[in-house]
Structure formats: C-alpha cells, structure tokens
C-alpha cells in the first residue's frame, strides 16, 4: 500500500515526506484494529515532527509513516475485538492505550504509561491503512462522513479538551478570548459557543479568519496587529478582564496576552505551541493567573465532540488533497495558506 513516510528530519517542507510502497498492516494483537483510511488531517504537529521537534519528547524510529488525525472504515479486527466489526465507519482517538495502568483507569488516555501514538511513535494514517487498537476507535453515527470528520481526531479533540476546561470556569456574563481562528481555533470557538453562555472575543490578524469567527458565533473580533487587545477587552468587560483565554497559537506574543487581558483568577490555556511563556512569577501571584497546557484529550471527550458534530453544533472547514500532494500541504500550512483543515485522502 502507499504511505507517506519521514526518512530524515528537515526544515524544508517541499521534501518532507516520501510516498512509497509498504506492507499493509494486520492486527498483530488480539485487540488490534486495521482501519482503511478515508481521511487523515494534516496538522501543525506534522510540520513539527518533520522538523524534529518531537524527537526528544517521544521515541521515534525513522523511517515512519506520519498522520495522527485518522478516520475511515474498519478493515480487519483481532480475535477479541467486540466494539467494532469490518466495514464500520470509525474515528480514531490518536493514541493506543493499555487500559490497565492507573491513568487509563482514571480515563486519562493521554497519560497512559504504555501508550503508542501512531504518527508520532508508530506508523500513522498517511497511508491506505492504519493499525490501531480497540480502545482507540469510536464508531461514527449514521450519515457522518469519515473523511470530513478526520481532523477532529486530534485538532477537534484538542480544541474541545481545552474549551471544556475553560467552560468549567465560565459563567454567563463572563468573557472568553479565543486567540487564533485557524484549524483548531475555528473548532474551539464553536465548542465555546455551544457549551457556554460567555461572551466570545476572537483575535486573529487575518481578516478572513475574523470573518470566519463572526460566522461561527464570535461576539466580537479583534485584529491584534492594529488594535490594542487589552484596551478592547477592558472596554468590553467594564475593566474586569476576561475570565479565560484559549490560546490556539502559543507564540511569545500570544502567551504574553494573559496577564494583560485576564481577570484575577483567570486561566490562559496554551493549546498551540512553538513559543515560550515569559512572565515574572510576581505577575502570576498578583493576579492568581494560571497557564494551563493542553495535550489532545480523553477518549470520552472525542465521543462528546462526535455528539456535538452529529447535532450540527460544530462544523469543520476542510479541503481535500491526494496523498501524492502531501508535501504541498506541508508547505502551505508552513506559510499559513490553509483555511480550516487539510485532509489527505489516501
Ligand atoms: Zn494534530
Ligand atoms: Zn494505560
């Protein structure tokens, strides 16, 4: 089968991955599930994996097939699998978990002590078929197209997980700030709108992104390249500040916004990454601010997101590409030229 594989870390996205023929996976364990990929989302994390940014965080053995936002149809199952059968449309939670370690028993899939992460530590879904396991697959409701929903496997669940934490702190009348209305931000914005009665302010320097934010339910939009974000937020909140910031960019300039726009006790959720947090400890003490990281989400949260999608509360803007065009997609995302989410269709 065809697969898009990383042979060497590089900053040159035009030669990021190589399309080659590899063996089709089989369910090697009794809980194994092979999924024929209908769609696999390209993610900023793929660019970061290509650049070698994940090498010191997770074990990686090159060459490796990338792709961690996967959905498709079950092709083959191990002998003990009961949750799905051949032909079922599924979305794949990004990690294969063991189910028996303490984090697994607490439902914290991402903290599993025996985790495997297709696309980061094992072969992923930029291929005709993917090997995952029973604990990762979520059957899709009737009428849900696996190609369209694929990016929710990581982009969606990550946005949802951050927003769910923010929503727990948001009361009606509070204000939430969404930073960046790209692949994740446009999903997070809709989750916020569906799950809270907060006033939502969306920041993005791109006019098209601000228009998208308004379409998707943002109450106010701000251009941080020409407007004073703190002044706008203070104006909108009678100088109280926002209760929650959900930062889908995670650059130095955006992480610096927290203390300027947050009300005392507020949280700045860091979802995107690449930059640093540079704040004096005293600033955090004075305002009781917290920076909170976000890593994907729980299996049950992906089920919840699928339910929101099924209700029509969250729509995903996607563009489809052939697997052969994968390096073009990598380059386009590197230059910010992809609206919503790119989905490869092997
Ligand atoms: Zn991703
Ligand atoms: Zn585990």
mmCIF file of C-alpha atoms in Angstrom, residues 27-344:
data_model
loop_
_atom_site.group_PDB
_atom_site.id
_atom_site.type_symbol
_atom_site.label_atom_id
_atom_site.label_comp_id
_atom_site.label_asym_id
_atom_site.label_seq_id
_atom_site.Cartn_x
_atom_site.Cartn_y
_atom_site.Cartn_z
ATOM 1 C CA UNK A 27 -3.994 -6.882 13.565
ATOM 2 C CA UNK A 28 -0.949 -8.328 15.311
ATOM 3 C CA UNK A 29 -2.600 -8.323 18.759
ATOM 4 C CA UNK A 30 -5.999 -9.735 19.709
ATOM 5 C CA UNK A 31 -7.297 -6.166 20.318
ATOM 6 C CA UNK A 32 -5.818 -4.828 17.062
ATOM 7 C CA UNK A 33 -7.965 -2.942 14.559
ATOM 8 C CA UNK A 34 -6.903 -2.132 10.998
ATOM 9 C CA UNK A 35 -8.673 0.889 9.541
ATOM 10 C CA UNK A 36 -8.775 1.701 5.830
ATOM 11 C CA UNK A 37 -8.161 5.440 5.883
ATOM 12 C CA UNK A 38 -10.854 7.635 4.328
ATOM 13 C CA UNK A 39 -9.260 10.838 5.577
ATOM 14 C CA UNK A 40 -6.194 11.905 7.567
ATOM 15 C CA UNK A 41 -5.835 15.512 8.665
ATOM 16 C CA UNK A 42 -2.568 17.396 8.220
ATOM 17 C CA UNK A 43 -1.632 19.154 11.429
ATOM 18 C CA UNK A 44 0.910 21.771 12.511
ATOM 19 C CA UNK A 45 2.279 18.965 14.689
ATOM 20 C CA UNK A 46 3.197 17.112 11.476
ATOM 21 C CA UNK A 47 5.345 20.076 10.476
ATOM 22 C CA UNK A 48 6.905 19.970 13.945
ATOM 23 C CA UNK A 49 7.533 16.199 13.691
ATOM 24 C CA UNK A 50 9.203 16.735 10.286
ATOM 25 C CA UNK A 51 11.402 19.428 11.857
ATOM 26 C CA UNK A 52 12.460 17.012 14.600
ATOM 27 C CA UNK A 53 10.787 18.973 17.398
ATOM 28 C CA UNK A 54 9.257 15.820 18.921
ATOM 29 C CA UNK A 55 12.413 13.738 18.838
ATOM 30 C CA UNK A 56 13.348 14.493 22.447
ATOM 31 C CA UNK A 57 9.790 14.135 23.762
ATOM 32 C CA UNK A 58 8.790 10.758 22.332
ATOM 33 C CA UNK A 59 10.633 7.714 20.972
ATOM 34 C CA UNK A 60 10.834 7.939 17.175
ATOM 35 C CA UNK A 61 12.326 5.408 14.837
ATOM 36 C CA UNK A 62 12.713 6.612 11.232
ATOM 37 C CA UNK A 63 11.506 5.936 8.611
ATOM 38 C CA UNK A 64 7.973 6.365 9.981
ATOM 39 C CA UNK A 65 4.576 6.998 8.405
ATOM 40 C CA UNK A 66 3.104 10.236 9.782
ATOM 41 C CA UNK A 67 -0.583 11.069 10.276
ATOM 42 C CA UNK A 68 -2.409 11.125 13.622
ATOM 43 C CA UNK A 69 -5.857 12.537 12.678
ATOM 44 C CA UNK A 70 -7.429 9.447 11.237
ATOM 45 C CA UNK A 71 -10.838 8.156 10.273
ATOM 46 C CA UNK A 72 -12.078 5.505 7.891
ATOM 47 C CA UNK A 73 -13.660 2.068 7.779
ATOM 48 C CA UNK A 74 -12.680 -0.980 9.789
ATOM 49 C CA UNK A 75 -10.909 -3.445 7.506
ATOM 50 C CA UNK A 76 -9.845 -6.193 9.906
ATOM 51 C CA UNK A 77 -10.068 -6.860 13.653
ATOM 52 C CA UNK A 78 -8.186 -9.008 16.155
ATOM 53 C CA UNK A 79 -9.974 -12.023 17.609
ATOM 54 C CA UNK A 80 -11.070 -10.344 20.864
ATOM 55 C CA UNK A 81 -12.479 -7.132 19.365
ATOM 56 C CA UNK A 82 -16.195 -6.569 20.027
ATOM 57 C CA UNK A 83 -16.652 -2.770 19.811
ATOM 58 C CA UNK A 84 -16.435 -2.655 16.004
ATOM 59 C CA UNK A 85 -16.572 -5.014 13.063
ATOM 60 C CA UNK A 86 -15.418 -4.980 9.461
ATOM 61 C CA UNK A 87 -16.979 -2.157 7.446
ATOM 62 C CA UNK A 88 -17.871 0.113 10.429
ATOM 63 C CA UNK A 89 -17.039 3.803 9.940
ATOM 64 C CA UNK A 90 -14.817 4.994 12.804
ATOM 65 C CA UNK A 91 -12.773 7.928 14.015
ATOM 66 C CA UNK A 92 -9.537 7.022 15.795
ATOM 67 C CA UNK A 93 -8.503 8.534 19.095
ATOM 68 C CA UNK A 94 -4.848 9.442 18.442
ATOM 69 C CA UNK A 95 -3.311 7.087 20.994
ATOM 70 C CA UNK A 96 -3.433 3.359 21.601
ATOM 71 C CA UNK A 97 -3.731 2.876 25.351
ATOM 72 C CA UNK A 98 -3.330 -0.205 27.562
ATOM 73 C CA UNK A 99 -6.487 0.118 29.641
ATOM 74 C CA UNK A 100 -4.949 -1.318 32.794
ATOM 75 C CA UNK A 101 -2.482 1.304 34.098
ATOM 76 C CA UNK A 102 -3.741 3.796 36.713
ATOM 77 C CA UNK A 103 -4.053 6.777 34.315
ATOM 78 C CA UNK A 104 -6.072 4.593 31.928
ATOM 79 C CA UNK A 105 -8.367 3.555 34.772
ATOM 80 C CA UNK A 106 -8.829 7.256 35.596
ATOM 81 C CA UNK A 107 -9.803 7.874 31.966
ATOM 82 C CA UNK A 108 -6.650 9.883 31.295
ATOM 83 C CA UNK A 109 -5.829 8.315 27.954
ATOM 84 C CA UNK A 110 -3.013 10.746 27.193
ATOM 85 C CA UNK A 111 -1.168 9.834 30.415
ATOM 86 C CA UNK A 112 -1.225 6.071 29.709
ATOM 87 C CA UNK A 113 2.027 4.517 30.900
ATOM 88 C CA UNK A 114 2.150 2.126 27.933
ATOM 89 C CA UNK A 115 0.993 4.489 25.235
ATOM 90 C CA UNK A 116 1.654 4.192 21.499
ATOM 91 C CA UNK A 117 0.950 7.201 19.285
ATOM 92 C CA UNK A 118 0.525 6.334 15.577
ATOM 93 C CA UNK A 119 2.021 9.161 13.521
ATOM 94 C CA UNK A 120 4.415 10.176 16.332
ATOM 95 C CA UNK A 121 5.854 6.936 17.739
ATOM 96 C CA UNK A 122 4.455 4.323 15.329
ATOM 97 C CA UNK A 123 3.265 4.285 11.731
ATOM 98 C CA UNK A 124 0.306 6.620 11.271
ATOM 99 C CA UNK A 125 -2.519 7.270 8.852
ATOM 100 C CA UNK A 126 -0.978 8.989 5.834
ATOM 101 C CA UNK A 127 -1.374 5.589 4.192
ATOM 102 C CA UNK A 128 -4.081 3.392 2.775
ATOM 103 C CA UNK A 129 -4.451 1.528 6.099
ATOM 104 C CA UNK A 130 -3.611 2.130 9.751
ATOM 105 C CA UNK A 131 -3.069 -0.279 12.629
ATOM 106 C CA UNK A 132 -4.652 0.895 15.884
ATOM 107 C CA UNK A 133 -6.494 -0.871 18.702
ATOM 108 C CA UNK A 134 -9.987 -1.389 20.042
ATOM 109 C CA UNK A 135 -9.579 1.197 22.815
ATOM 110 C CA UNK A 136 -8.889 3.909 20.217
ATOM 111 C CA UNK A 137 -11.787 3.509 17.793
ATOM 112 C CA UNK A 138 -15.095 5.345 18.103
ATOM 113 C CA UNK A 139 -17.911 4.182 15.814
ATOM 114 C CA UNK A 140 -19.411 7.085 13.860
ATOM 115 C CA UNK A 141 -23.124 7.872 13.806
ATOM 116 C CA UNK A 142 -25.004 7.112 10.611
ATOM 117 C CA UNK A 143 -24.565 9.799 7.978
ATOM 118 C CA UNK A 144 -21.212 11.060 9.305
ATOM 119 C CA UNK A 145 -18.562 11.119 6.571
ATOM 120 C CA UNK A 146 -15.256 9.797 7.971
ATOM 121 C CA UNK A 147 -13.250 11.941 5.517
ATOM 122 C CA UNK A 148 -14.866 15.142 6.735
ATOM 123 C CA UNK A 149 -14.617 14.324 10.432
ATOM 124 C CA UNK A 150 -10.999 13.029 10.425
ATOM 125 C CA UNK A 151 -9.316 16.218 11.760
ATOM 126 C CA UNK A 152 -11.489 16.031 14.872
ATOM 127 C CA UNK A 153 -9.347 13.024 15.890
ATOM 128 C CA UNK A 154 -6.690 15.477 17.068
ATOM 129 C CA UNK A 155 -7.448 19.081 16.094
ATOM 130 C CA UNK A 156 -11.028 18.756 17.264
ATOM 131 C CA UNK A 157 -10.463 16.788 20.449
ATOM 132 C CA UNK A 158 -7.599 19.104 21.467
ATOM 133 C CA UNK A 159 -9.713 22.210 20.965
ATOM 134 C CA UNK A 160 -12.620 20.541 22.764
ATOM 135 C CA UNK A 161 -10.469 19.443 25.724
ATOM 136 C CA UNK A 162 -9.114 22.982 26.258
ATOM 137 C CA UNK A 163 -12.539 24.555 25.874
ATOM 138 C CA UNK A 164 -14.135 22.060 28.268
ATOM 139 C CA UNK A 165 -11.639 23.133 30.962
ATOM 140 C CA UNK A 166 -12.330 26.800 30.186
ATOM 141 C CA UNK A 167 -16.110 26.312 30.194
ATOM 142 C CA UNK A 168 -15.928 24.841 33.711
ATOM 143 C CA UNK A 169 -14.734 28.307 34.840
ATOM 144 C CA UNK A 170 -17.107 30.426 32.712
ATOM 145 C CA UNK A 171 -20.421 31.746 33.994
ATOM 146 C CA UNK A 172 -22.988 33.582 31.884
ATOM 147 C CA UNK A 173 -21.865 37.181 31.567
ATOM 148 C CA UNK A 174 -18.166 36.251 31.630
ATOM 149 C CA UNK A 175 -15.908 36.871 28.675
ATOM 150 C CA UNK A 176 -13.633 34.362 26.950
ATOM 151 C CA UNK A 177 -10.894 35.261 24.476
ATOM 152 C CA UNK A 178 -10.027 32.911 21.616
ATOM 153 C CA UNK A 179 -6.569 33.546 20.187
ATOM 154 C CA UNK A 180 -6.153 32.363 16.588
ATOM 155 C CA UNK A 181 -9.012 31.228 14.357
ATOM 156 C CA UNK A 182 -7.207 28.567 12.288
ATOM 157 C CA UNK A 183 -7.546 24.785 12.165
ATOM 158 C CA UNK A 184 -8.068 24.377 15.927
ATOM 159 C CA UNK A 185 -9.349 27.829 16.777
ATOM 160 C CA UNK A 186 -12.367 27.649 14.484
ATOM 161 C CA UNK A 187 -13.397 24.405 16.211
ATOM 162 C CA UNK A 188 -12.723 25.716 19.722
ATOM 163 C CA UNK A 189 -14.795 28.801 19.038
ATOM 164 C CA UNK A 190 -17.818 26.712 18.090
ATOM 165 C CA UNK A 191 -17.393 24.448 21.135
ATOM 166 C CA UNK A 192 -17.288 27.551 23.378
ATOM 167 C CA UNK A 193 -20.411 28.875 21.758
ATOM 168 C CA UNK A 194 -22.218 25.525 22.092
ATOM 169 C CA UNK A 195 -21.138 24.828 25.678
ATOM 170 C CA UNK A 196 -21.160 28.193 27.462
ATOM 171 C CA UNK A 197 -23.092 31.439 27.694
ATOM 172 C CA UNK A 198 -19.897 33.505 27.794
ATOM 173 C CA UNK A 199 -19.216 36.443 25.516
ATOM 174 C CA UNK A 200 -16.622 35.277 22.993
ATOM 175 C CA UNK A 201 -13.912 37.606 21.652
ATOM 176 C CA UNK A 202 -11.806 36.193 18.789
ATOM 177 C CA UNK A 203 -8.367 37.513 17.846
ATOM 178 C CA UNK A 204 -6.698 36.956 14.506
ATOM 179 C CA UNK A 205 -4.556 39.236 12.335
ATOM 180 C CA UNK A 206 -6.131 37.762 9.167
ATOM 181 C CA UNK A 207 -9.354 39.371 8.008
ATOM 182 C CA UNK A 208 -10.674 36.107 6.505
ATOM 183 C CA UNK A 209 -10.148 34.388 9.874
ATOM 184 C CA UNK A 210 -12.001 37.169 11.717
ATOM 185 C CA UNK A 211 -14.885 36.900 9.230
ATOM 186 C CA UNK A 212 -14.955 33.128 9.797
ATOM 187 C CA UNK A 213 -15.006 33.744 13.567
ATOM 188 C CA UNK A 214 -18.030 36.036 13.224
ATOM 189 C CA UNK A 215 -19.782 33.460 11.031
ATOM 190 C CA UNK A 216 -19.142 30.764 13.625
ATOM 191 C CA UNK A 217 -20.507 32.684 16.604
ATOM 192 C CA UNK A 218 -17.833 35.064 17.953
ATOM 193 C CA UNK A 219 -19.488 38.114 19.508
ATOM 194 C CA UNK A 220 -16.516 40.401 18.843
ATOM 195 C CA UNK A 221 -13.413 40.099 16.693
ATOM 196 C CA UNK A 222 -10.129 41.936 17.144
ATOM 197 C CA UNK A 223 -7.143 42.443 14.842
ATOM 198 C CA UNK A 224 -4.167 42.186 17.217
ATOM 199 C CA UNK A 225 -1.839 43.651 14.578
ATOM 200 C CA UNK A 226 -3.636 47.001 14.551
ATOM 201 C CA UNK A 227 -5.754 47.118 17.738
ATOM 202 C CA UNK A 228 -4.800 47.265 21.412
ATOM 203 C CA UNK A 229 -6.207 43.916 22.574
ATOM 204 C CA UNK A 230 -6.096 44.730 26.300
ATOM 205 C CA UNK A 231 -7.921 48.036 25.758
ATOM 206 C CA UNK A 232 -10.644 46.334 23.693
ATOM 207 C CA UNK A 233 -11.144 43.551 26.244
ATOM 208 C CA UNK A 234 -11.197 46.004 29.151
ATOM 209 C CA UNK A 235 -13.748 48.091 27.315
ATOM 210 C CA UNK A 236 -15.974 45.085 26.673
ATOM 211 C CA UNK A 237 -15.769 43.881 30.294
ATOM 212 C CA UNK A 238 -16.071 47.170 32.230
ATOM 213 C CA UNK A 239 -12.379 46.848 33.134
ATOM 214 C CA UNK A 240 -12.867 43.419 34.741
ATOM 215 C CA UNK A 241 -10.955 41.498 32.114
ATOM 216 C CA UNK A 242 -11.699 38.125 30.541
ATOM 217 C CA UNK A 243 -12.133 35.018 32.711
ATOM 218 C CA UNK A 244 -10.484 32.646 30.255
ATOM 219 C CA UNK A 245 -8.065 32.874 27.350
ATOM 220 C CA UNK A 246 -7.801 29.905 24.985
ATOM 221 C CA UNK A 247 -4.603 30.366 23.005
ATOM 222 C CA UNK A 248 -4.517 28.295 19.826
ATOM 223 C CA UNK A 249 -1.275 29.947 18.691
ATOM 224 C CA UNK A 250 1.149 29.618 21.618
ATOM 225 C CA UNK A 251 3.686 32.143 20.282
ATOM 226 C CA UNK A 252 5.642 34.522 22.562
ATOM 227 C CA UNK A 253 3.315 37.419 21.635
ATOM 228 C CA UNK A 254 0.163 35.461 22.388
ATOM 229 C CA UNK A 255 1.245 33.876 25.678
ATOM 230 C CA UNK A 256 2.151 37.417 26.807
ATOM 231 C CA UNK A 257 -1.506 38.449 26.460
ATOM 232 C CA UNK A 258 -2.715 36.523 29.517
ATOM 233 C CA UNK A 259 -1.873 38.941 32.322
ATOM 234 C CA UNK A 260 -2.917 41.939 30.157
ATOM 235 C CA UNK A 261 -6.420 40.707 29.399
ATOM 236 C CA UNK A 262 -7.337 38.252 32.189
ATOM 237 C CA UNK A 263 -9.467 38.986 35.229
ATOM 238 C CA UNK A 264 -7.942 37.935 38.558
ATOM 239 C CA UNK A 265 -8.065 34.159 38.948
ATOM 240 C CA UNK A 266 -8.266 33.644 35.188
ATOM 241 C CA UNK A 267 -6.595 30.959 33.127
ATOM 242 C CA UNK A 268 -4.569 31.157 29.933
ATOM 243 C CA UNK A 269 -4.914 27.810 28.153
ATOM 244 C CA UNK A 270 -1.931 27.080 25.941
ATOM 245 C CA UNK A 271 -3.019 24.872 23.044
ATOM 246 C CA UNK A 272 -0.745 25.887 20.163
ATOM 247 C CA UNK A 273 2.989 25.729 20.773
ATOM 248 C CA UNK A 274 6.290 26.912 19.400
ATOM 249 C CA UNK A 275 6.852 29.953 21.646
ATOM 250 C CA UNK A 276 7.655 30.422 25.328
ATOM 251 C CA UNK A 277 5.920 31.764 28.404
ATOM 252 C CA UNK A 278 7.918 34.637 29.887
ATOM 253 C CA UNK A 279 6.119 36.160 32.851
ATOM 254 C CA UNK A 280 7.509 37.327 36.173
ATOM 255 C CA UNK A 281 6.400 34.985 38.971
ATOM 256 C CA UNK A 282 5.034 38.063 40.750
ATOM 257 C CA UNK A 283 2.596 38.722 37.887
ATOM 258 C CA UNK A 284 1.105 35.266 38.319
ATOM 259 C CA UNK A 285 0.968 35.663 42.098
ATOM 260 C CA UNK A 286 -0.596 39.127 41.940
ATOM 261 C CA UNK A 287 -3.447 38.083 39.631
ATOM 262 C CA UNK A 288 -3.602 34.402 40.624
ATOM 263 C CA UNK A 289 -3.250 33.635 36.921
ATOM 264 C CA UNK A 290 -2.546 30.148 35.653
ATOM 265 C CA UNK A 291 -1.081 28.934 32.402
ATOM 266 C CA UNK A 292 -2.609 25.549 31.590
ATOM 267 C CA UNK A 293 -1.261 23.234 28.910
ATOM 268 C CA UNK A 294 -3.449 21.074 26.704
ATOM 269 C CA UNK A 295 -2.478 17.709 25.255
ATOM 270 C CA UNK A 296 -5.107 16.147 22.987
ATOM 271 C CA UNK A 297 -7.936 14.855 25.220
ATOM 272 C CA UNK A 298 -9.732 11.831 26.601
ATOM 273 C CA UNK A 299 -11.403 9.114 24.540
ATOM 274 C CA UNK A 300 -14.707 10.136 26.149
ATOM 275 C CA UNK A 301 -14.156 13.739 25.074
ATOM 276 C CA UNK A 302 -13.827 12.624 21.453
ATOM 277 C CA UNK A 303 -17.154 10.803 21.877
ATOM 278 C CA UNK A 304 -18.644 14.067 23.211
ATOM 279 C CA UNK A 305 -17.256 16.025 20.275
ATOM 280 C CA UNK A 306 -18.683 13.486 17.805
ATOM 281 C CA UNK A 307 -22.054 14.067 19.519
ATOM 282 C CA UNK A 308 -21.690 17.854 19.063
ATOM 283 C CA UNK A 309 -20.846 17.324 15.383
ATOM 284 C CA UNK A 310 -23.825 14.975 14.995
ATOM 285 C CA UNK A 311 -26.106 17.678 16.495
ATOM 286 C CA UNK A 312 -24.796 20.162 13.938
ATOM 287 C CA UNK A 313 -23.187 22.374 16.625
ATOM 288 C CA UNK A 314 -19.648 22.123 15.274
ATOM 289 C CA UNK A 315 -18.790 22.312 11.609
ATOM 290 C CA UNK A 316 -15.342 21.703 10.245
ATOM 291 C CA UNK A 317 -13.900 23.587 7.289
ATOM 292 C CA UNK A 318 -11.790 21.160 5.316
ATOM 293 C CA UNK A 319 -10.079 20.910 1.935
ATOM 294 C CA UNK A 320 -9.243 17.501 0.479
ATOM 295 C CA UNK A 321 -5.894 16.594 -1.085
ATOM 296 C CA UNK A 322 -4.465 13.462 -2.703
ATOM 297 C CA UNK A 323 -1.798 11.649 -0.690
ATOM 298 C CA UNK A 324 0.645 12.427 -3.518
ATOM 299 C CA UNK A 325 0.275 16.160 -2.770
ATOM 300 C CA UNK A 326 1.268 15.795 0.860
ATOM 301 C CA UNK A 327 4.421 17.933 0.682
ATOM 302 C CA UNK A 328 2.459 20.737 -0.975
ATOM 303 C CA UNK A 329 0.114 20.604 2.004
ATOM 304 C CA UNK A 330 3.095 20.675 4.381
ATOM 305 C CA UNK A 331 4.461 23.784 2.644
ATOM 306 C CA UNK A 332 1.089 25.500 2.504
ATOM 307 C CA UNK A 333 0.488 25.045 6.221
ATOM 308 C CA UNK A 334 4.005 26.261 6.988
ATOM 309 C CA UNK A 335 3.105 29.502 5.178
ATOM 310 C CA UNK A 336 -0.341 29.789 6.775
ATOM 311 C CA UNK A 337 -2.047 29.214 3.414
ATOM 312 C CA UNK A 338 -4.567 26.622 4.543
ATOM 313 C CA UNK A 339 -8.030 27.699 5.607
ATOM 314 C CA UNK A 340 -9.596 25.408 8.163
ATOM 315 C CA UNK A 341 -8.039 21.970 7.811
ATOM 316 C CA UNK A 342 -6.340 19.972 5.041
ATOM 317 C CA UNK A 343 -7.405 16.318 4.788
ATOM 318 C CA UNK A 344 -5.367 13.766 2.855
#
